[in-house]
Structures are given as structure tokens and as C-alpha cells.
CSV table of C-alpha atoms in Angstrom, one decimal:
chain,number,residue,atom,x,y,z
H,1,UNK,CA,-115.4,77.3,72.4
H,2,UNK,CA,-116.1,74.2,74.3
H,3,UNK,CA,-112.9,72.1,75.1
H,4,UNK,CA,-114.2,68.8,73.8
H,5,UNK,CA,-115.2,70.4,70.6
H,6,UNK,CA,-112.4,70.1,68.0
H,7,UNK,CA,-110.4,67.8,69.8
H,8,UNK,CA,-107.8,65.1,69.5
H,9,UNK,CA,-107.5,62.0,71.9
H,10,UNK,CA,-105.0,59.7,72.2
H,11,UNK,CA,-104.4,57.1,74.6
H,12,UNK,CA,-102.5,53.5,74.7
H,13,UNK,CA,-102.2,50.4,77.2
H,14,UNK,CA,-99.3,49.1,78.1
H,15,UNK,CA,-98.9,44.8,79.0
H,16,UNK,CA,-95.8,43.4,79.9
H,17,UNK,CA,-97.0,40.1,80.6
H,18,UNK,CA,-94.6,36.9,81.1
H,19,UNK,CA,-95.9,34.7,78.7
H,20,UNK,CA,-94.6,31.2,78.8
H,21,UNK,CA,-91.6,32.8,81.3
H,22,UNK,CA,-90.9,35.1,78.9
H,23,UNK,CA,-90.5,39.4,78.7
H,24,UNK,CA,-92.9,41.1,76.7
H,25,UNK,CA,-94.5,43.8,75.8
H,26,UNK,CA,-97.8,44.1,74.4
H,27,UNK,CA,-98.9,48.1,73.3
H,28,UNK,CA,-102.5,49.1,72.1
H,29,UNK,CA,-103.7,52.4,71.6
H,30,UNK,CA,-106.5,54.6,69.5
H,31,UNK,CA,-106.6,57.4,68.2
H,32,UNK,CA,-110.2,60.4,68.0
H,33,UNK,CA,-109.3,63.8,65.6
H,34,UNK,CA,-112.3,66.4,65.3
H,35,UNK,CA,-109.8,68.6,64.3
H,36,UNK,CA,-111.6,69.4,60.8
H,37,UNK,CA,-108.7,68.4,59.1
H,38,UNK,CA,-110.8,65.8,57.5
H,39,UNK,CA,-113.6,65.3,54.8
H,40,UNK,CA,-115.8,63.0,53.8
H,41,UNK,CA,-113.8,61.1,51.3
H,42,UNK,CA,-117.0,61.0,49.3
H,43,UNK,CA,-118.4,64.3,50.3
H,44,UNK,CA,-115.6,67.0,50.5
H,45,UNK,CA,-118.0,69.6,52.0
H,46,UNK,CA,-119.0,66.7,55.0
H,47,UNK,CA,-116.8,67.4,57.5
H,48,UNK,CA,-115.5,64.3,59.5
H,49,UNK,CA,-113.8,62.9,62.3
H,50,UNK,CA,-110.5,60.4,62.0
H,51,UNK,CA,-110.4,57.5,64.1
H,52,UNK,CA,-107.0,55.4,64.1
H,53,UNK,CA,-105.7,52.3,66.3
H,54,UNK,CA,-102.7,50.5,66.6
H,55,UNK,CA,-101.0,47.3,68.0
H,56,UNK,CA,-97.7,46.5,68.6
H,57,UNK,CA,-96.4,43.3,70.4
H,58,UNK,CA,-92.8,42.3,71.5
H,59,UNK,CA,-92.0,39.1,73.0
H,60,UNK,CA,-89.1,37.3,73.8
H,61,UNK,CA,-89.2,33.4,72.7
H,62,UNK,CA,-86.2,32.0,73.7
H,63,UNK,CA,-82.8,33.2,75.6
H,64,UNK,CA,-81.4,36.2,72.8
H,65,UNK,CA,-84.7,35.5,70.6
H,66,UNK,CA,-87.4,37.7,70.2
H,67,UNK,CA,-90.5,38.8,67.9
H,68,UNK,CA,-92.2,41.7,67.3
H,69,UNK,CA,-95.3,42.7,65.3
H,70,UNK,CA,-97.2,45.8,64.2
H,71,UNK,CA,-100.6,47.1,62.9
H,72,UNK,CA,-102.4,50.2,62.4
H,73,UNK,CA,-105.0,50.7,60.8
H,74,UNK,CA,-107.7,54.3,60.3
H,75,UNK,CA,-110.5,55.0,58.8
H,76,UNK,CA,-110.6,54.8,54.9
H,77,UNK,CA,-113.3,56.9,54.7
H,78,UNK,CA,-112.3,60.1,55.1
H,79,UNK,CA,-109.5,62.5,53.6
H,80,UNK,CA,-107.3,64.9,55.3
H,81,UNK,CA,-108.3,68.9,54.5
H,82,UNK,CA,-106.7,71.4,56.3
H,83,UNK,CA,-107.9,75.5,55.6
H,84,UNK,CA,-105.5,76.6,53.6
H,85,UNK,CA,-106.7,74.2,51.0
H,86,UNK,CA,-110.4,75.5,51.0
H,87,UNK,CA,-111.4,76.2,47.1
H,88,UNK,CA,-108.2,76.9,45.6
H,89,UNK,CA,-108.2,77.1,42.7
H,90,UNK,CA,-111.7,78.5,42.1
H,91,UNK,CA,-113.4,75.0,40.9
H,92,UNK,CA,-115.6,74.7,43.9
H,93,UNK,CA,-114.2,71.7,45.4
H,94,UNK,CA,-112.4,71.8,48.8
H,95,UNK,CA,-110.6,69.0,48.2
H,96,UNK,CA,-108.1,69.3,45.9
H,97,UNK,CA,-108.4,65.4,44.5
H,98,UNK,CA,-104.6,65.8,43.0
H,99,UNK,CA,-102.8,67.3,46.8
H,100,UNK,CA,-104.6,65.6,49.8
H,101,UNK,CA,-106.1,61.9,50.0
H,102,UNK,CA,-105.7,59.6,52.5
H,103,UNK,CA,-103.4,56.9,50.8
H,104,UNK,CA,-102.9,54.5,54.0
H,105,UNK,CA,-105.8,52.2,55.0
H,106,UNK,CA,-103.2,50.7,57.4
H,107,UNK,CA,-99.8,49.1,57.9
H,108,UNK,CA,-98.4,45.6,59.5
H,109,UNK,CA,-94.8,44.7,60.3
H,110,UNK,CA,-93.5,42.2,62.1
H,111,UNK,CA,-89.4,40.5,62.8
H,112,UNK,CA,-87.1,38.9,64.8
H,113,UNK,CA,-83.8,40.7,67.0
H,114,UNK,CA,-80.8,37.7,67.8
H,115,UNK,CA,-78.6,39.0,70.2
H,116,UNK,CA,-75.4,37.9,69.4
H,117,UNK,CA,-74.7,35.9,72.8
H,118,UNK,CA,-75.3,32.9,70.8
H,119,UNK,CA,-72.1,33.6,68.4
H,120,UNK,CA,-70.2,35.3,70.7
H,121,UNK,CA,-70.9,39.3,70.7
H,122,UNK,CA,-73.2,39.3,74.1
H,123,UNK,CA,-73.8,43.3,73.0
H,124,UNK,CA,-74.7,42.6,69.6
H,125,UNK,CA,-77.9,42.3,68.0
H,126,UNK,CA,-78.9,41.8,64.6
H,127,UNK,CA,-82.6,42.4,63.2
H,128,UNK,CA,-85.0,41.8,60.1
H,129,UNK,CA,-88.5,43.1,59.9
H,130,UNK,CA,-90.8,42.7,56.6
H,131,UNK,CA,-93.6,45.4,56.0
H,132,UNK,CA,-97.0,46.6,54.2
H,133,UNK,CA,-98.3,50.1,53.7
H,134,UNK,CA,-101.8,49.0,52.5
H,135,UNK,CA,-103.4,51.2,49.9
H,136,UNK,CA,-106.6,53.7,50.6
H,137,UNK,CA,-109.0,51.6,47.2
H,138,UNK,CA,-111.2,54.5,48.3
H,139,UNK,CA,-108.7,57.3,47.9
H,140,UNK,CA,-108.5,59.8,45.0
H,141,UNK,CA,-104.9,59.3,45.4
H,142,UNK,CA,-105.9,56.1,43.2
H,143,UNK,CA,-102.5,54.3,43.6
H,144,UNK,CA,-101.4,51.4,41.8
H,145,UNK,CA,-100.2,48.8,45.1
H,146,UNK,CA,-99.3,48.7,48.5
H,147,UNK,CA,-95.8,49.7,49.1
H,148,UNK,CA,-93.5,47.1,51.0
H,149,UNK,CA,-90.4,47.5,53.1
H,150,UNK,CA,-87.8,44.9,54.3
H,151,UNK,CA,-84.7,45.9,56.7
H,152,UNK,CA,-81.7,44.3,58.1
H,153,UNK,CA,-79.7,45.9,60.7
H,154,UNK,CA,-76.9,44.7,62.6
H,155,UNK,CA,-76.3,46.5,65.9
H,156,UNK,CA,-72.5,46.2,66.9
H,157,UNK,CA,-71.8,46.8,70.6
H,158,UNK,CA,-68.3,48.0,71.2
H,159,UNK,CA,-69.2,48.8,74.8
H,160,UNK,CA,-72.0,49.8,77.1
H,161,UNK,CA,-70.8,53.5,76.1
H,162,UNK,CA,-70.8,52.9,71.9
H,163,UNK,CA,-72.6,51.0,69.0
H,164,UNK,CA,-72.8,50.9,65.7
H,165,UNK,CA,-75.4,49.8,63.7
H,166,UNK,CA,-75.1,49.2,59.4
H,167,UNK,CA,-78.2,48.7,58.2
H,168,UNK,CA,-80.1,48.2,54.8
H,169,UNK,CA,-84.0,48.6,54.0
H,170,UNK,CA,-85.1,47.8,50.8
H,171,UNK,CA,-88.8,49.7,49.5
H,172,UNK,CA,-90.6,48.6,46.7
H,173,UNK,CA,-93.6,50.2,44.9
H,174,UNK,CA,-92.4,53.3,46.7
H,175,UNK,CA,-95.3,55.8,47.6
H,176,UNK,CA,-97.8,53.0,46.3
H,177,UNK,CA,-97.0,53.8,42.4
H,178,UNK,CA,-95.4,50.3,40.8
H,179,UNK,CA,-93.8,52.1,38.0
H,180,UNK,CA,-91.7,53.6,40.7
H,181,UNK,CA,-87.9,51.4,40.5
H,182,UNK,CA,-86.8,49.5,43.7
H,183,UNK,CA,-85.5,52.1,46.8
H,184,UNK,CA,-82.4,50.5,48.3
H,185,UNK,CA,-81.4,52.9,51.3
H,186,UNK,CA,-78.3,52.0,52.9
H,187,UNK,CA,-77.4,54.0,56.5
H,188,UNK,CA,-75.4,53.3,59.1
H,189,UNK,CA,-76.0,55.1,63.0
H,190,UNK,CA,-73.8,55.6,66.0
H,191,UNK,CA,-75.3,55.9,69.8
H,192,UNK,CA,-72.7,56.6,72.6
H,193,UNK,CA,-74.5,56.6,76.2
H,194,UNK,CA,-73.0,58.8,79.5
């Protein structure tokens, strides 16, 4: 086989501008996937490539305060397929609409991080973020609504070698299903650096 047949390519461009004298980190990435894992969403007998792209921005806006934003999208005219799914039920359909789909069209999120030096705890960080997974209206999954996320965390810096981060996340319309209950997840992360 030719090395480019059924290829998967990914690339990222990273820039670190000094916007208004403040640190920033901007990333753009793109993906091209021709590994025969996707079919046309309207005609499951047609093999298609998938493409996706994303943008990630981190920007300090003042001493100890940073903003971030993320966006990613993929081709909404394809659905996932694998060799194992090849007409399992004998009905002539290569893709089982109940199991294989492309339910997410795009994702967007944003938030703020605030360094604890503002309240006398220079090793601490407060973070607040929100995001949305947008459903693919063309998908056979027929999801009801976008899935939304909200998160708050507080990183406690006990020393340069140890941090503890309590976290709470709230997910609405989990799995794109408006009938699902709101999910609240509590977490605690410990990090040791040597």
C-alpha cells in the first residue's frame, strides 16, 4: 500500500504573542482522517474522509488573571464506521444507526483563571469555565439538545511540590438528551511534583 492511502494527518501551529505586553498562547490544529472509518451520513455505502479543526486561545489580561477559549468542529456529513459494524444484523445497512453515528458537530468552551495572590495566596488558582457540545442535526442519533457544562475549581498550593484541587462540574442535557437529569460531579485532584 501507498503510505498516503488511508492516511491520518494532524498538525498544529502554536503562537505565543505578547498581546499588550501580556503572555498568550494561541494554537490552531487540523486533522484529516482517511482511514476508511467514516461513511457518508446520507449514504452508508460511500466511504468518506473526516476533517476537523480547532482553535485554542489562552491570554493573560492582567496580573494574575487569564482568559481561555476553545472551539473545535468536525465534518458533520460523515458518521463513524468500522469493519466490525459491516452489516451485523443482515439488513443490508452497513451502519447501524442505533450504534454508530456522529452526534457532535462542534464544541466551544471558555473561562477565566484567577491567581490567589489577589487574596494573599499566591500559589492558589480559582478557575471558572463553561462549555457546550453542539449536536449534529444530520446525525442518525437524533439527539434532542446541546450538552452544556459548567465547572468551578480551586487549586490550593501547599508548596511548590504539592497542590490539592477540589472541583465541581455540572452537566445538563447529558448525551444530548433533554430528558436526562442534570449531572453534578465532585472531584479532588492531588498533584505532587519532584
